[in-house]
PDB file of C-alpha atoms in Angstrom:
ATOM      1  CA  GLU C   1      18.001  23.937   8.556  1.00  0.00           C
ATOM      2  CA  VAL C   2      16.425  20.336   7.130  1.00  0.00           C
ATOM      3  CA  GLN C   3      13.442  19.136   9.231  1.00  0.00           C
ATOM      4  CA  LEU C   4      11.342  15.918   8.874  1.00  0.00           C
ATOM      5  CA  VAL C   5       8.102  15.919  10.710  1.00  0.00           C
ATOM      6  CA  GLU C   6       6.093  12.869  10.420  1.00  0.00           C
ATOM      7  CA  SER C   7       2.405  12.429  11.309  1.00  0.00           C
ATOM      8  CA  GLY C   8      -0.603  10.817  10.956  1.00  0.00           C
ATOM      9  CA  GLY C   9      -0.230   7.915  13.040  1.00  0.00           C
ATOM     10  CA  GLY C  10      -2.209   6.348  15.387  1.00  0.00           C
ATOM     11  CA  LEU C  11      -4.080   3.198  17.059  1.00  0.00           C
ATOM     12  CA  THR C  12      -6.514   1.335  14.413  1.00  0.00           C
ATOM     13  CA  GLN C  13      -7.827  -2.237  13.660  1.00  0.00           C
ATOM     14  CA  PRO C  14      -6.326  -4.898  11.678  1.00  0.00           C
ATOM     15  CA  GLY C  15      -7.468  -4.697   8.105  1.00  0.00           C
ATOM     16  CA  ARG C  16      -8.123  -1.010   8.171  1.00  0.00           C
ATOM     17  CA  SER C  17      -6.211   1.844   6.450  1.00  0.00           C
ATOM     18  CA  LEU C  18      -4.003   5.107   7.718  1.00  0.00           C
ATOM     19  CA  LYS C  19      -2.313   7.510   5.942  1.00  0.00           C
ATOM     20  CA  LEU C  20       0.797   8.968   7.003  1.00  0.00           C
ATOM     21  CA  SER C  21       2.179  12.363   5.917  1.00  0.00           C
ATOM     22  CA  CYS C  22       5.884  13.689   6.398  1.00  0.00           C
ATOM     23  CA  THR C  23       6.570  17.448   6.145  1.00  0.00           C
ATOM     24  CA  THR C  24       9.406  18.386   5.051  1.00  0.00           C
ATOM     25  CA  SER C  25      11.679  21.652   4.841  1.00  0.00           C
ATOM     26  CA  GLY C  26      15.073  22.973   4.686  1.00  0.00           C
ATOM     27  CA  PHE C  27      16.092  21.176   1.122  1.00  0.00           C
ATOM     28  CA  THR C  28      15.017  21.305  -2.556  1.00  0.00           C
ATOM     29  CA  PHE C  29      12.463  18.518  -2.223  1.00  0.00           C
ATOM     30  CA  GLY C  30      12.143  17.631  -6.074  1.00  0.00           C
ATOM     31  CA  ASP C  31      15.914  16.662  -6.109  1.00  0.00           C
ATOM     32  CA  TYR C  32      15.706  14.262  -3.618  1.00  0.00           C
ATOM     33  CA  SER C  33      14.060  10.732  -3.122  1.00  0.00           C
ATOM     34  CA  LEU C  34      11.972  10.215  -0.234  1.00  0.00           C
ATOM     35  CA  THR C  35      11.834   6.922   1.955  1.00  0.00           C
ATOM     36  CA  TRP C  36       9.720   5.342   4.604  1.00  0.00           C
ATOM     37  CA  LEU C  37      11.327   3.360   7.317  1.00  0.00           C
ATOM     38  CA  ARG C  38       9.699   1.666  10.140  1.00  0.00           C
ATOM     39  CA  GLN C  39      10.612   0.185  13.575  1.00  0.00           C
ATOM     40  CA  ALA C  40       8.698  -2.188  15.522  1.00  0.00           C
ATOM     41  CA  PRO C  41       8.746  -2.162  19.007  1.00  0.00           C
ATOM     42  CA  GLY C  42      11.764  -3.441  20.568  1.00  0.00           C
ATOM     43  CA  LYS C  43      13.078  -4.483  17.023  1.00  0.00           C
ATOM     44  CA  GLY C  44      15.662  -3.386  14.420  1.00  0.00           C
ATOM     45  CA  LEU C  45      14.954  -0.826  11.477  1.00  0.00           C
ATOM     46  CA  GLU C  46      13.024  -2.119   8.366  1.00  0.00           C
ATOM     47  CA  TRP C  47      13.190   0.028   4.837  1.00  0.00           C
ATOM     48  CA  VAL C  48       9.434   0.165   3.598  1.00  0.00           C
ATOM     49  CA  ALA C  49       9.456   1.867   0.602  1.00  0.00           C
ATOM     50  CA  PHE C  50      10.849   4.720  -1.549  1.00  0.00           C
ATOM     51  CA  ILE C  51      10.084   7.264  -4.463  1.00  0.00           C
ATOM     52  CA  ARG C  52      12.300   8.717  -6.787  1.00  0.00           C
ATOM     53  CA  GLY C  53      13.667  12.116  -7.384  1.00  0.00           C
ATOM     54  CA  LYS C  54      15.384  13.266 -10.620  1.00  0.00           C
ATOM     55  CA  PRO C  55      15.926  11.847 -12.820  1.00  0.00           C
ATOM     56  CA  SER C  56      13.774   8.747 -12.250  1.00  0.00           C
ATOM     57  CA  TYR C  57      11.154  10.886 -11.098  1.00  0.00           C
ATOM     58  CA  GLY C  58       8.243   9.245  -9.332  1.00  0.00           C
ATOM     59  CA  THR C  59       9.399   5.435  -9.486  1.00  0.00           C
ATOM     60  CA  THR C  60       8.559   3.618  -6.509  1.00  0.00           C
ATOM     61  CA  GLU C  61       9.973   0.445  -4.730  1.00  0.00           C
ATOM     62  CA  TYR C  62       8.691  -1.415  -1.774  1.00  0.00           C
ATOM     63  CA  ALA C  63       9.640  -4.109   0.409  1.00  0.00           C
ATOM     64  CA  ALA C  64       7.892  -7.367   0.178  1.00  0.00           C
ATOM     65  CA  SER C  65       6.349  -7.283   3.647  1.00  0.00           C
ATOM     66  CA  VAL C  66       4.146  -4.336   2.392  1.00  0.00           C
ATOM     67  CA  LYS C  67       3.984  -4.631  -1.458  1.00  0.00           C
ATOM     68  CA  GLY C  68       0.673  -4.454  -2.571  1.00  0.00           C
ATOM     69  CA  ARG C  69      -0.668  -3.106   0.468  1.00  0.00           C
ATOM     70  CA  PHE C  70       1.270   0.329   0.727  1.00  0.00           C
ATOM     71  CA  THR C  71       1.664   3.049  -1.359  1.00  0.00           C
ATOM     72  CA  ILE C  72       4.227   6.063  -1.039  1.00  0.00           C
ATOM     73  CA  SER C  73       3.392   9.314  -2.838  1.00  0.00           C
ATOM     74  CA  ARG C  74       4.800  12.709  -3.220  1.00  0.00           C
ATOM     75  CA  ASP C  75       3.547  16.119  -3.501  1.00  0.00           C
ATOM     76  CA  ASP C  76       6.522  18.254  -4.634  1.00  0.00           C
ATOM     77  CA  SER C  77       4.378  21.600  -4.311  1.00  0.00           C
ATOM     78  CA  LYS C  78       4.051  21.022  -0.596  1.00  0.00           C
ATOM     79  CA  SER C  79       7.020  19.096  -0.191  1.00  0.00           C
ATOM     80  CA  ILE C  80       5.557  16.608   1.493  1.00  0.00           C
ATOM     81  CA  THR C  81       5.694  12.798   0.766  1.00  0.00           C
ATOM     82  CA  TYR C  82       3.019  10.071   2.075  1.00  0.00           C
ATOM     83  CA  LEU C  83       2.570   6.598   2.887  1.00  0.00           C
ATOM     84  CA  GLN C  84      -1.089   5.044   2.387  1.00  0.00           C
ATOM     85  CA  MET C  85      -1.426   1.763   4.337  1.00  0.00           C
ATOM     86  CA  ASN C  86      -4.034  -0.433   3.357  1.00  0.00           C
ATOM     87  CA  SER C  87      -5.059  -3.779   4.975  1.00  0.00           C
ATOM     88  CA  LEU C  88      -3.026  -3.322   7.957  1.00  0.00           C
ATOM     89  CA  LYS C  89      -1.747  -6.097   9.976  1.00  0.00           C
ATOM     90  CA  THR C  90      -0.766  -6.502  13.655  1.00  0.00           C
ATOM     91  CA  GLU C  91       2.852  -6.790  12.116  1.00  0.00           C
ATOM     92  CA  ASP C  92       2.796  -3.348  10.678  1.00  0.00           C
ATOM     93  CA  THR C  93       2.947  -1.645  14.541  1.00  0.00           C
ATOM     94  CA  ALA C  94       5.836   0.032  14.310  1.00  0.00           C
ATOM     95  CA  LEU C  95       7.268   4.027  14.580  1.00  0.00           C
ATOM     96  CA  TYR C  96       7.340   4.877  11.339  1.00  0.00           C
ATOM     97  CA  TYR C  97      10.061   7.431  10.014  1.00  0.00           C
ATOM     98  CA  CYS C  98      10.546   9.021   6.639  1.00  0.00           C
ATOM     99  CA  ASN C  99      13.716  10.181   5.036  1.00  0.00           C
ATOM    100  CA  TYR C 100      15.343  11.853   2.259  1.00  0.00           C
ATOM    101  CA  TRP C 101      18.401  11.071   0.184  1.00  0.00           C
ATOM    102  CA  GLN C 102      20.099  11.844  -3.210  1.00  0.00           C
ATOM    103  CA  GLY C 103      21.940   9.172  -5.084  1.00  0.00           C
ATOM    104  CA  GLU C 104      23.071   6.918  -2.310  1.00  0.00           C
ATOM    105  CA  GLN C 105      20.344   5.653   0.168  1.00  0.00           C
ATOM    106  CA  TYR C 106      21.864   6.452   3.650  1.00  0.00           C
ATOM    107  CA  PHE C 107      20.122   9.138   5.835  1.00  0.00           C
ATOM    108  CA  HIS C 108      22.001  11.693   7.504  1.00  0.00           C
ATOM    109  CA  LEU C 109      18.785  13.099   9.239  1.00  0.00           C
ATOM    110  CA  TRP C 110      16.070  11.450  11.129  1.00  0.00           C
ATOM    111  CA  GLY C 111      12.807  12.956  12.359  1.00  0.00           C
ATOM    112  CA  GLN C 112      11.001  11.533  15.292  1.00  0.00           C
ATOM    113  CA  GLY C 113       8.545   9.239  13.702  1.00  0.00           C
ATOM    114  CA  THR C 114       5.053   8.551  14.219  1.00  0.00           C
ATOM    115  CA  GLN C 115       3.397   5.437  15.967  1.00  0.00           C
ATOM    116  CA  VAL C 116       1.105   2.909  14.160  1.00  0.00           C
ATOM    117  CA  THR C 117      -0.415   0.707  16.398  1.00  0.00           C
ATOM    118  CA  VAL C 118      -2.644  -2.203  14.654  1.00  0.00           C
ATOM    119  CA  SER C 119      -4.700  -4.064  17.344  1.00  0.00           C
ATOM    120  CA  SER C 120      -8.089  -5.626  17.635  1.00  0.00           C
TER     121      SER C 120
ATOM    122  CA  ASP V   1      17.168  -9.647  -0.883  1.00  0.00           C
ATOM    123  CA  ILE V   2      20.386  -8.595   0.502  1.00  0.00           C
ATOM    124  CA  GLN V   3      21.093  -9.719   4.131  1.00  0.00           C
ATOM    125  CA  MET V   4      23.088  -8.162   6.629  1.00  0.00           C
ATOM    126  CA  THR V   5      24.193 -10.103   9.771  1.00  0.00           C
ATOM    127  CA  GLN V   6      25.831  -8.470  12.467  1.00  0.00           C
ATOM    128  CA  SER V   7      27.778  -9.880  15.260  1.00  0.00           C
ATOM    129  CA  PRO V   8      27.865  -9.958  18.197  1.00  0.00           C
ATOM    130  CA  SER V   9      24.247  -9.116  19.092  1.00  0.00           C
ATOM    131  CA  THR V  10      25.418  -7.732  22.469  1.00  0.00           C
ATOM    132  CA  LEU V  11      28.495  -6.663  23.668  1.00  0.00           C
ATOM    133  CA  SER V  12      29.715  -6.012  27.383  1.00  0.00           C
ATOM    134  CA  ALA V  13      32.497  -3.291  27.733  1.00  0.00           C
ATOM    135  CA  SER V  14      33.964  -0.581  29.714  1.00  0.00           C
ATOM    136  CA  VAL V  15      34.861   2.740  29.588  1.00  0.00           C
ATOM    137  CA  GLY V  16      38.018   3.046  27.456  1.00  0.00           C
ATOM    138  CA  ASP V  17      37.785  -0.406  25.873  1.00  0.00           C
ATOM    139  CA  ARG V  18      38.493  -0.655  22.090  1.00  0.00           C
ATOM    140  CA  VAL V  19      35.331  -2.128  20.679  1.00  0.00           C
ATOM    141  CA  THR V  20      34.759  -4.135  17.058  1.00  0.00           C
ATOM    142  CA  ILE V  21      31.094  -4.727  15.724  1.00  0.00           C
ATOM    143  CA  THR V  22      31.287  -7.129  12.606  1.00  0.00           C
ATOM    144  CA  CYS V  23      28.692  -6.877   9.614  1.00  0.00           C
ATOM    145  CA  ARG V  24      28.560  -9.299   6.976  1.00  0.00           C
ATOM    146  CA  ALA V  25      26.477  -8.889   3.786  1.00  0.00           C
ATOM    147  CA  SER V  26      24.989 -11.639   1.969  1.00  0.00           C
ATOM    148  CA  GLN V  27      26.324 -10.789  -1.353  1.00  0.00           C
ATOM    149  CA  ASN V  28      29.377  -8.011  -2.665  1.00  0.00           C
ATOM    150  CA  ILE V  29      27.864  -4.530  -1.629  1.00  0.00           C
ATOM    151  CA  ILE V  30      31.121  -2.832  -2.667  1.00  0.00           C
ATOM    152  CA  VAL V  31      31.376   0.089  -0.163  1.00  0.00           C
ATOM    153  CA  HIS V  32      27.687   0.731   0.072  1.00  0.00           C
ATOM    154  CA  LEU V  33      27.127   0.773   3.721  1.00  0.00           C
ATOM    155  CA  ALA V  34      26.606   2.997   6.604  1.00  0.00           C
ATOM    156  CA  TRP V  35      26.507   2.760  10.389  1.00  0.00           C
ATOM    157  CA  TYR V  36      24.016   4.200  12.785  1.00  0.00           C
ATOM    158  CA  GLN V  37      24.018   4.454  16.826  1.00  0.00           C
ATOM    159  CA  GLN V  38      20.685   4.477  18.523  1.00  0.00           C
ATOM    160  CA  LYS V  39      19.863   5.401  21.949  1.00  0.00           C
ATOM    161  CA  PRO V  40      16.501   4.321  23.695  1.00  0.00           C
ATOM    162  CA  GLY V  41      13.512   6.654  22.842  1.00  0.00           C
ATOM    163  CA  LYS V  42      15.485   8.251  19.964  1.00  0.00           C
ATOM    164  CA  ALA V  43      15.888   8.343  16.159  1.00  0.00           C
ATOM    165  CA  PRO V  44      19.108   6.911  14.677  1.00  0.00           C
ATOM    166  CA  ASN V  45      22.206   8.882  14.032  1.00  0.00           C
ATOM    167  CA  LEU V  46      24.263   8.374  11.225  1.00  0.00           C
ATOM    168  CA  LEU V  47      27.975   7.412  11.936  1.00  0.00           C
ATOM    169  CA  ILE V  48      29.692   6.436   9.117  1.00  0.00           C
ATOM    170  CA  TYR V  49      28.531   6.254   5.227  1.00  0.00           C
ATOM    171  CA  ARG V  50      30.719   4.528   2.096  1.00  0.00           C
ATOM    172  CA  ALA V  51      32.202   2.069   4.540  1.00  0.00           C
ATOM    173  CA  SER V  52      34.736   4.167   6.232  1.00  0.00           C
ATOM    174  CA  THR V  53      33.679   8.017   5.713  1.00  0.00           C
ATOM    175  CA  LEU V  54      32.790   9.697   8.997  1.00  0.00           C
ATOM    176  CA  GLU V  55      29.690  11.874   9.085  1.00  0.00           C
ATOM    177  CA  SER V  56      30.127  15.688  10.055  1.00  0.00           C
ATOM    178  CA  GLY V  57      30.377  16.131  13.829  1.00  0.00           C
ATOM    179  CA  VAL V  58      30.879  12.560  14.930  1.00  0.00           C
ATOM    180  CA  PRO V  59      33.589  11.849  16.934  1.00  0.00           C
ATOM    181  CA  SER V  60      36.990  10.404  15.439  1.00  0.00           C
ATOM    182  CA  ARG V  61      37.289   7.454  18.045  1.00  0.00           C
ATOM    183  CA  PHE V  62      34.601   6.068  15.284  1.00  0.00           C
ATOM    184  CA  SER V  63      35.986   4.474  12.326  1.00  0.00           C
ATOM    185  CA  GLY V  64      34.502   1.944   9.733  1.00  0.00           C
ATOM    186  CA  SER V  65      36.583  -0.424   7.327  1.00  0.00           C
ATOM    187  CA  GLY V  66      35.839  -3.220   5.179  1.00  0.00           C
ATOM    188  CA  SER V  67      34.604  -3.742   1.296  1.00  0.00           C
ATOM    189  CA  GLY V  68      32.396  -6.504  -0.237  1.00  0.00           C
ATOM    190  CA  THR V  69      30.913  -8.449   2.323  1.00  0.00           C
ATOM    191  CA  GLU V  70      32.643  -8.048   5.452  1.00  0.00           C
ATOM    192  CA  PHE V  71      32.555  -4.347   7.527  1.00  0.00           C
ATOM    193  CA  THR V  72      33.962  -3.300  10.900  1.00  0.00           C
ATOM    194  CA  LEU V  73      32.938  -0.639  12.973  1.00  0.00           C
ATOM    195  CA  THR V  74      35.749   0.283  15.516  1.00  0.00           C
ATOM    196  CA  ILE V  75      35.091   2.762  18.551  1.00  0.00           C
ATOM    197  CA  ALA V  76      38.775   3.387  19.905  1.00  0.00           C
ATOM    198  CA  SER V  77      38.042   4.263  23.133  1.00  0.00           C
ATOM    199  CA  LEU V  78      34.428   3.516  24.360  1.00  0.00           C
ATOM    200  CA  GLN V  79      32.973   6.715  26.427  1.00  0.00           C
ATOM    201  CA  PRO V  80      29.921   6.704  28.471  1.00  0.00           C
ATOM    202  CA  ASP V  81      27.816   8.411  25.751  1.00  0.00           C
ATOM    203  CA  ASP V  82      28.648   5.270  23.600  1.00  0.00           C
ATOM    204  CA  PHE V  83      26.526   2.776  25.354  1.00  0.00           C
ATOM    205  CA  ALA V  84      23.488   2.208  22.582  1.00  0.00           C
ATOM    206  CA  THR V  85      22.892   0.041  19.860  1.00  0.00           C
ATOM    207  CA  TYR V  86      24.626  -0.090  16.483  1.00  0.00           C
ATOM    208  CA  TYR V  87      23.147  -0.924  13.152  1.00  0.00           C
ATOM    209  CA  CYS V  88      24.817  -1.139   9.853  1.00  0.00           C
ATOM    210  CA  GLN V  89      22.969  -0.569   6.674  1.00  0.00           C
ATOM    211  CA  GLN V  90      23.647  -1.736   2.807  1.00  0.00           C
ATOM    212  CA  TYR V  91      22.137   0.689   0.421  1.00  0.00           C
ATOM    213  CA  TYR V  92      23.796  -1.160  -3.075  1.00  0.00           C
ATOM    214  CA  ILE V  93      20.180  -2.776  -3.752  1.00  0.00           C
ATOM    215  CA  TYR V  94      17.402  -0.404  -2.002  1.00  0.00           C
ATOM    216  CA  ALA V  95      18.034  -0.869   1.868  1.00  0.00           C
ATOM    217  CA  THR V  96      18.601  -3.388   4.463  1.00  0.00           C
ATOM    218  CA  PHE V  97      19.513  -3.205   8.118  1.00  0.00           C
ATOM    219  CA  GLY V  98      21.576  -5.451  10.562  1.00  0.00           C
ATOM    220  CA  GLN V  99      19.603  -6.845  13.176  1.00  0.00           C
ATOM    221  CA  GLY V 100      21.483  -4.433  15.674  1.00  0.00           C
ATOM    222  CA  THR V 101      24.816  -4.852  18.251  1.00  0.00           C
ATOM    223  CA  ARG V 102      23.853  -3.416  21.928  1.00  0.00           C
ATOM    224  CA  VAL V 103      26.806  -2.101  23.689  1.00  0.00           C
ATOM    225  CA  GLU V 104      26.264  -2.276  27.254  1.00  0.00           C
ATOM    226  CA  ILE V 105      28.121  -1.836  30.562  1.00  0.00           C
TER     227      ILE V 105
END
């Protein structure tokens, strides 16, 4: 059974940093690309970043709204993906989800997300 | 960037109604489109991918169609469990979601 468990969220101030983790199980981690998405309160879904699996292993892409501030990474030995978020803004407040995919970036299964709140 | 526009934003319907939601892409995305259902306080649930392929376990009253820039999600006979918000998502270039369509009683 595939599981995605996001963690690391919390309340922080503008300009600070936070690192999210997504612990996965139930699939061959290295074969898949990983994506972070978010949903601001009462708003729609937004793709944030992804990191590719085989064959373009480790290459990354970012949404314009987070490029230069967020960094996605992966640890295949632990089946975990991370999202390092720096220079946080109030508009980064959202529920953050991780997901996995292979070939086509749509998402069969979602975790429960981790809440990030940026407020002074 | 590819923009996705859903219509309507809100749809009022009754149990048993046939419901259609439209999603338009700002450029040709072939059939690289998915539909999700989301209920309050819950994560999204995949309904359809590749524009018309029903996800395993999703009731057959849901169907998707379209290609290029215009796509539709149809619920053949609305059930009480279907009152929710629906999102389209393109995955031709990275990923972009529509703004959502809320289906209410």
